[in-house]
C-alpha atoms as an extended CHARMM CRD file, in Angstrom:
* protein
*
       133  EXT
         1         1  MET       CA            -12.0870000000      169.2870000000        8.9680000000  PROA      1               0.0000000000
         2         2  ARG       CA            -14.5270000000      167.1870000000       10.9160000000  PROA      2               0.0000000000
         3         3  PRO       CA            -14.7990000000      166.6340000000       14.6730000000  PROA      3               0.0000000000
         4         4  HSD       CA            -14.2380000000      163.1080000000       16.0130000000  PROA      4               0.0000000000
         5         5  ASP       CA            -17.3210000000      160.9140000000       15.9430000000  PROA      5               0.0000000000
         6         6  GLU       CA            -17.4160000000      160.5110000000       19.7470000000  PROA      6               0.0000000000
         7         7  ASN       CA            -17.4260000000      164.3270000000       20.2970000000  PROA      7               0.0000000000
         8         8  ILE       CA            -20.0320000000      165.1990000000       17.6520000000  PROA      8               0.0000000000
         9         9  GLU       CA            -22.7810000000      165.8680000000       20.2420000000  PROA      9               0.0000000000
        10        10  ASN       CA            -20.5190000000      168.1470000000       22.3220000000  PROA      10              0.0000000000
        11        11  TYR       CA            -19.4530000000      169.9530000000       19.1750000000  PROA      11              0.0000000000
        12        12  GLY       CA            -23.0930000000      170.5400000000       18.1340000000  PROA      12              0.0000000000
        13        13  LYS       CA            -23.8820000000      171.9130000000       21.6120000000  PROA      13              0.0000000000
        14        14  LEU       CA            -20.8440000000      174.2190000000       21.4280000000  PROA      14              0.0000000000
        15        15  CYS       CA            -21.9700000000      175.5690000000       18.0390000000  PROA      15              0.0000000000
        16        16  ARG       CA            -25.5410000000      176.2450000000       19.3000000000  PROA      16              0.0000000000
        17        17  GLU       CA            -24.2000000000      178.0620000000       22.3990000000  PROA      17              0.0000000000
        18        18  ARG       CA            -21.8920000000      180.1700000000       20.2580000000  PROA      18              0.0000000000
        19        19  THR       CA            -24.7890000000      181.1350000000       17.9470000000  PROA      19              0.0000000000
        20        20  ASN       CA            -27.0910000000      181.9580000000       20.8710000000  PROA      20              0.0000000000
        21        21  LYS       CA            -24.3880000000      184.0810000000       22.5140000000  PROA      21              0.0000000000
        22        22  SER       CA            -23.9100000000      186.0940000000       19.3350000000  PROA      22              0.0000000000
        23        23  MET       CA            -27.6490000000      186.7730000000       19.1260000000  PROA      23              0.0000000000
        24        24  ASN       CA            -27.8260000000      188.2340000000       22.6470000000  PROA      24              0.0000000000
        25        25  LYS       CA            -27.3920000000      191.9870000000       22.6650000000  PROA      25              0.0000000000
        26        26  SER       CA            -24.9140000000      193.0110000000       25.3330000000  PROA      26              0.0000000000
        27        27  ARG       CA            -25.5180000000      196.7540000000       24.9860000000  PROA      27              0.0000000000
        28        28  GLN       CA            -28.2780000000      198.3830000000       26.9590000000  PROA      28              0.0000000000
        29        29  ILE       CA            -29.9760000000      201.7350000000       26.6770000000  PROA      29              0.0000000000
        30        30  GLN       CA            -30.4340000000      203.7000000000       29.8460000000  PROA      30              0.0000000000
        31        31  VAL       CA            -32.5340000000      206.8680000000       30.1140000000  PROA      31              0.0000000000
        32        32  ILE       CA            -30.9610000000      209.5240000000       32.3220000000  PROA      32              0.0000000000
        33        33  ASP       CA            -33.3800000000      211.7080000000       34.2660000000  PROA      33              0.0000000000
        34        34  ASN       CA            -32.6140000000      215.2990000000       35.3300000000  PROA      34              0.0000000000
        35        35  ASP       CA            -29.6390000000      215.6030000000       32.9940000000  PROA      35              0.0000000000
        36        36  ASN       CA            -28.5560000000      219.0860000000       31.9540000000  PROA      36              0.0000000000
        37        37  GLY       CA            -26.1670000000      217.7930000000       29.2570000000  PROA      37              0.0000000000
        38        38  THR       CA            -22.8730000000      218.8640000000       30.8310000000  PROA      38              0.0000000000
        39        39  HSD       CA            -21.0990000000      215.6320000000       29.9180000000  PROA      39              0.0000000000
        40        40  MET       CA            -21.9350000000      216.1580000000       26.2180000000  PROA      40              0.0000000000
        41        41  ARG       CA            -20.5120000000      219.7020000000       25.9610000000  PROA      41              0.0000000000
        42        42  PRO       CA            -16.9830000000      220.1580000000       24.6130000000  PROA      42              0.0000000000
        43        43  MET       CA            -14.4200000000      221.1010000000       27.2280000000  PROA      43              0.0000000000
        44        44  PRO       CA            -11.8960000000      223.9110000000       26.6230000000  PROA      44              0.0000000000
        45        45  GLY       CA             -9.0230000000      221.5030000000       25.8400000000  PROA      45              0.0000000000
        46        46  MET       CA            -10.9620000000      219.4620000000       23.2830000000  PROA      46              0.0000000000
        47        47  ILE       CA            -10.2790000000      220.0240000000       19.5790000000  PROA      47              0.0000000000
        48        48  ILE       CA            -13.3190000000      220.1960000000       17.3380000000  PROA      48              0.0000000000
        49        49  ALA       CA            -12.8780000000      218.8030000000       13.8230000000  PROA      49              0.0000000000
        50        50  ALA       CA            -14.5900000000      221.8010000000       12.1900000000  PROA      50              0.0000000000
        51        51  GLU       CA            -12.1150000000      224.2430000000       13.7630000000  PROA      51              0.0000000000
        52        52  LYS       CA             -9.1830000000      222.0010000000       12.9090000000  PROA      52              0.0000000000
        53        53  LYS       CA             -9.6900000000      222.2670000000        9.1340000000  PROA      53              0.0000000000
        54        54  LYS       CA             -8.0310000000      225.2440000000        7.5040000000  PROA      54              0.0000000000
        55        55  ALA       CA             -9.8820000000      227.3910000000        5.0330000000  PROA      55              0.0000000000
        56        56  PRO       CA             -8.3850000000      227.1070000000        1.5530000000  PROA      56              0.0000000000
        57        57  ALA       CA             -5.9180000000      229.8690000000        0.7830000000  PROA      57              0.0000000000
        58        58  LYS       CA             -7.6090000000      232.4470000000       -1.3960000000  PROA      58              0.0000000000
        59        59  THR       CA             -5.7890000000      234.3790000000       -4.0530000000  PROA      59              0.0000000000
        60        60  SER       CA             -6.3330000000      238.0950000000       -4.3290000000  PROA      60              0.0000000000
        61        61  ASP       CA             -9.8540000000      239.0350000000       -5.3680000000  PROA      61              0.0000000000
        62        62  THR       CA             -8.6140000000      241.4210000000       -8.0440000000  PROA      62              0.0000000000
        63        63  LYS       CA             -7.8840000000      239.9510000000      -11.4480000000  PROA      63              0.0000000000
        64        64  ARG       CA             -4.2850000000      240.0470000000      -12.5510000000  PROA      64              0.0000000000
        65        65  THR       CA             -3.6190000000      242.0260000000      -15.7030000000  PROA      65              0.0000000000
        66        66  ARG       CA             -1.2460000000      240.7840000000      -18.3780000000  PROA      66              0.0000000000
        67        67  ARG       CA              1.8570000000      242.7430000000      -19.1980000000  PROA      67              0.0000000000
        68        68  ASP       CA              3.4290000000      242.9490000000      -22.6250000000  PROA      68              0.0000000000
        69        69  ARG       CA              5.1250000000      239.6840000000      -23.5970000000  PROA      69              0.0000000000
        70        70  GLY       CA              8.5150000000      241.3140000000      -24.2970000000  PROA      70              0.0000000000
        71        71  GLU       CA              8.4180000000      243.1160000000      -20.9720000000  PROA      71              0.0000000000
        72        72  MET       CA              7.5230000000      239.8650000000      -19.2000000000  PROA      72              0.0000000000
        73        73  GLU       CA             10.4370000000      238.0370000000      -20.8250000000  PROA      73              0.0000000000
        74        74  ASP       CA             12.8310000000      240.7180000000      -19.5460000000  PROA      74              0.0000000000
        75        75  ILE       CA             11.3810000000      240.3710000000      -16.0430000000  PROA      75              0.0000000000
        76        76  MET       CA             11.7180000000      236.5930000000      -16.2300000000  PROA      76              0.0000000000
        77        77  PHE       CA             15.3820000000      236.8190000000      -17.2500000000  PROA      77              0.0000000000
        78        78  LYS       CA             16.0750000000      239.1600000000      -14.3250000000  PROA      78              0.0000000000
        79        79  LEU       CA             14.3690000000      236.7530000000      -11.9280000000  PROA      79              0.0000000000
        80        80  PHE       CA             16.3950000000      233.8180000000      -13.2320000000  PROA      80              0.0000000000
        81        81  GLU       CA             19.6040000000      235.8590000000      -12.8100000000  PROA      81              0.0000000000
        82        82  ARG       CA             18.7140000000      236.2180000000       -9.1460000000  PROA      82              0.0000000000
        83        83  GLN       CA             17.8610000000      232.5320000000       -8.6480000000  PROA      83              0.0000000000
        84        84  SER       CA             18.3150000000      229.5930000000      -11.0310000000  PROA      84              0.0000000000
        85        85  ASN       CA             15.2100000000      227.5580000000      -10.0790000000  PROA      85              0.0000000000
        86        86  TRP       CA             11.6900000000      228.8380000000       -9.4260000000  PROA      86              0.0000000000
        87        87  THR       CA              8.3710000000      227.1650000000       -8.6740000000  PROA      87              0.0000000000
        88        88  LEU       CA              5.2530000000      228.3130000000      -10.4920000000  PROA      88              0.0000000000
        89        89  ARG       CA              3.7560000000      229.7170000000       -7.2670000000  PROA      89              0.0000000000
        90        90  GLN       CA              6.8830000000      231.7730000000       -6.5680000000  PROA      90              0.0000000000
        91        91  LEU       CA              6.8510000000      233.1850000000      -10.0870000000  PROA      91              0.0000000000
        92        92  ILE       CA              3.1750000000      234.1030000000       -9.8420000000  PROA      92              0.0000000000
        93        93  GLN       CA              3.8550000000      235.9660000000       -6.5910000000  PROA      93              0.0000000000
        94        94  GLU       CA              6.9090000000      237.7620000000       -7.9700000000  PROA      94              0.0000000000
        95        95  THR       CA              5.3920000000      238.8250000000      -11.2890000000  PROA      95              0.0000000000
        96        96  ASP       CA              1.7060000000      239.1620000000      -10.2810000000  PROA      96              0.0000000000
        97        97  GLN       CA              0.6390000000      237.7330000000      -13.6350000000  PROA      97              0.0000000000
        98        98  PRO       CA             -2.1630000000      235.2910000000      -14.5230000000  PROA      98              0.0000000000
        99        99  GLU       CA             -1.1390000000      231.6390000000      -14.1440000000  PROA      99              0.0000000000
       100       100  GLN       CA             -1.9600000000      230.5530000000      -17.7000000000  PROA      100             0.0000000000
       101       101  PHE       CA             -0.1020000000      233.5050000000      -19.2400000000  PROA      101             0.0000000000
       102       102  LEU       CA              2.9290000000      232.7060000000      -17.1090000000  PROA      102             0.0000000000
       103       103  LYS       CA              2.7830000000      229.0340000000      -18.1150000000  PROA      103             0.0000000000
       104       104  ASP       CA              2.8060000000      230.0050000000      -21.7920000000  PROA      104             0.0000000000
       105       105  ILE       CA              5.9170000000      232.1310000000      -21.3170000000  PROA      105             0.0000000000
       106       106  LEU       CA              7.5960000000      229.4350000000      -19.2260000000  PROA      106             0.0000000000
       107       107  LYS       CA              6.9100000000      226.8660000000      -21.9560000000  PROA      107             0.0000000000
       108       108  ASP       CA              8.9790000000      228.9600000000      -24.3660000000  PROA      108             0.0000000000
       109       109  LEU       CA             11.7990000000      230.0300000000      -22.0350000000  PROA      109             0.0000000000
       110       110  CYS       CA             12.1940000000      227.2690000000      -19.4610000000  PROA      110             0.0000000000
       111       111  ILE       CA             12.5500000000      223.5820000000      -18.7450000000  PROA      111             0.0000000000
       112       112  TYR       CA             10.3200000000      221.9940000000      -16.0940000000  PROA      112             0.0000000000
       113       113  ASN       CA             12.2470000000      219.6760000000      -13.7430000000  PROA      113             0.0000000000
       114       114  ASN       CA             10.3050000000      216.4580000000      -13.1340000000  PROA      114             0.0000000000
       115       115  LYS       CA             13.0590000000      214.6240000000      -11.2710000000  PROA      115             0.0000000000
       116       116  GLY       CA             16.0630000000      215.3050000000       -9.0960000000  PROA      116             0.0000000000
       117       117  THR       CA             16.7750000000      217.7660000000       -6.3230000000  PROA      117             0.0000000000
       118       118  ASN       CA             14.9830000000      220.6220000000       -8.0920000000  PROA      118             0.0000000000
       119       119  GLN       CA             11.8040000000      218.6540000000       -8.7340000000  PROA      119             0.0000000000
       120       120  GLY       CA              8.7650000000      220.8200000000       -9.4730000000  PROA      120             0.0000000000
       121       121  THR       CA             10.7620000000      223.8870000000      -10.4780000000  PROA      121             0.0000000000
       122       122  TYR       CA             11.5010000000      225.7410000000      -13.7080000000  PROA      122             0.0000000000
       123       123  GLU       CA             14.9630000000      226.6340000000      -14.9700000000  PROA      123             0.0000000000
       124       124  LEU       CA             16.0610000000      228.5140000000      -18.0750000000  PROA      124             0.0000000000
       125       125  LYS       CA             16.7780000000      226.5680000000      -21.2600000000  PROA      125             0.0000000000
       126       126  PRO       CA             20.5130000000      226.2030000000      -21.9790000000  PROA      126             0.0000000000
       127       127  GLU       CA             20.4740000000      228.6380000000      -24.9290000000  PROA      127             0.0000000000
       128       128  TYR       CA             19.1470000000      231.4140000000      -22.6610000000  PROA      128             0.0000000000
       129       129  LYS       CA             21.5990000000      230.5580000000      -19.8870000000  PROA      129             0.0000000000
       130       130  LYS       CA             24.5430000000      231.1110000000      -22.2470000000  PROA      130             0.0000000000
       131       131  ALA       CA             23.1330000000      234.4620000000      -23.2570000000  PROA      131             0.0000000000
       132       132  THR       CA             22.9360000000      235.6580000000      -19.6640000000  PROA      132             0.0000000000
       133       133  ASP       CA             26.4660000000      234.4410000000      -18.6620000000  PROA      133             0.0000000000
């Protein structure tokens, strides 16, 4: 695009004014005398970002001890009789076993649901379901 030839001088003036306006700083700094800083202090109703963040949930400080694998399988079958789908966190709380040990057992006994209404949960493999029915 080009401006019309008769308005070229007005257009040049407009561009210079626009550039000069952008170079002028509109903000000013003002020093306040005899200020005790009351306007900078947080008021009781204000929420501070540091307080807003929750501390990460810590697991128990004591290490979990592994039970015998056969005993753990019996416990797992009893849990799955009570409820058909469990999340890993729920199982860790119920059994109080180390996460990796529990995952190994779950790999053998259960199917992990990736999709559907029970997404993110474990359920018994069909061959074990028939045995419990």
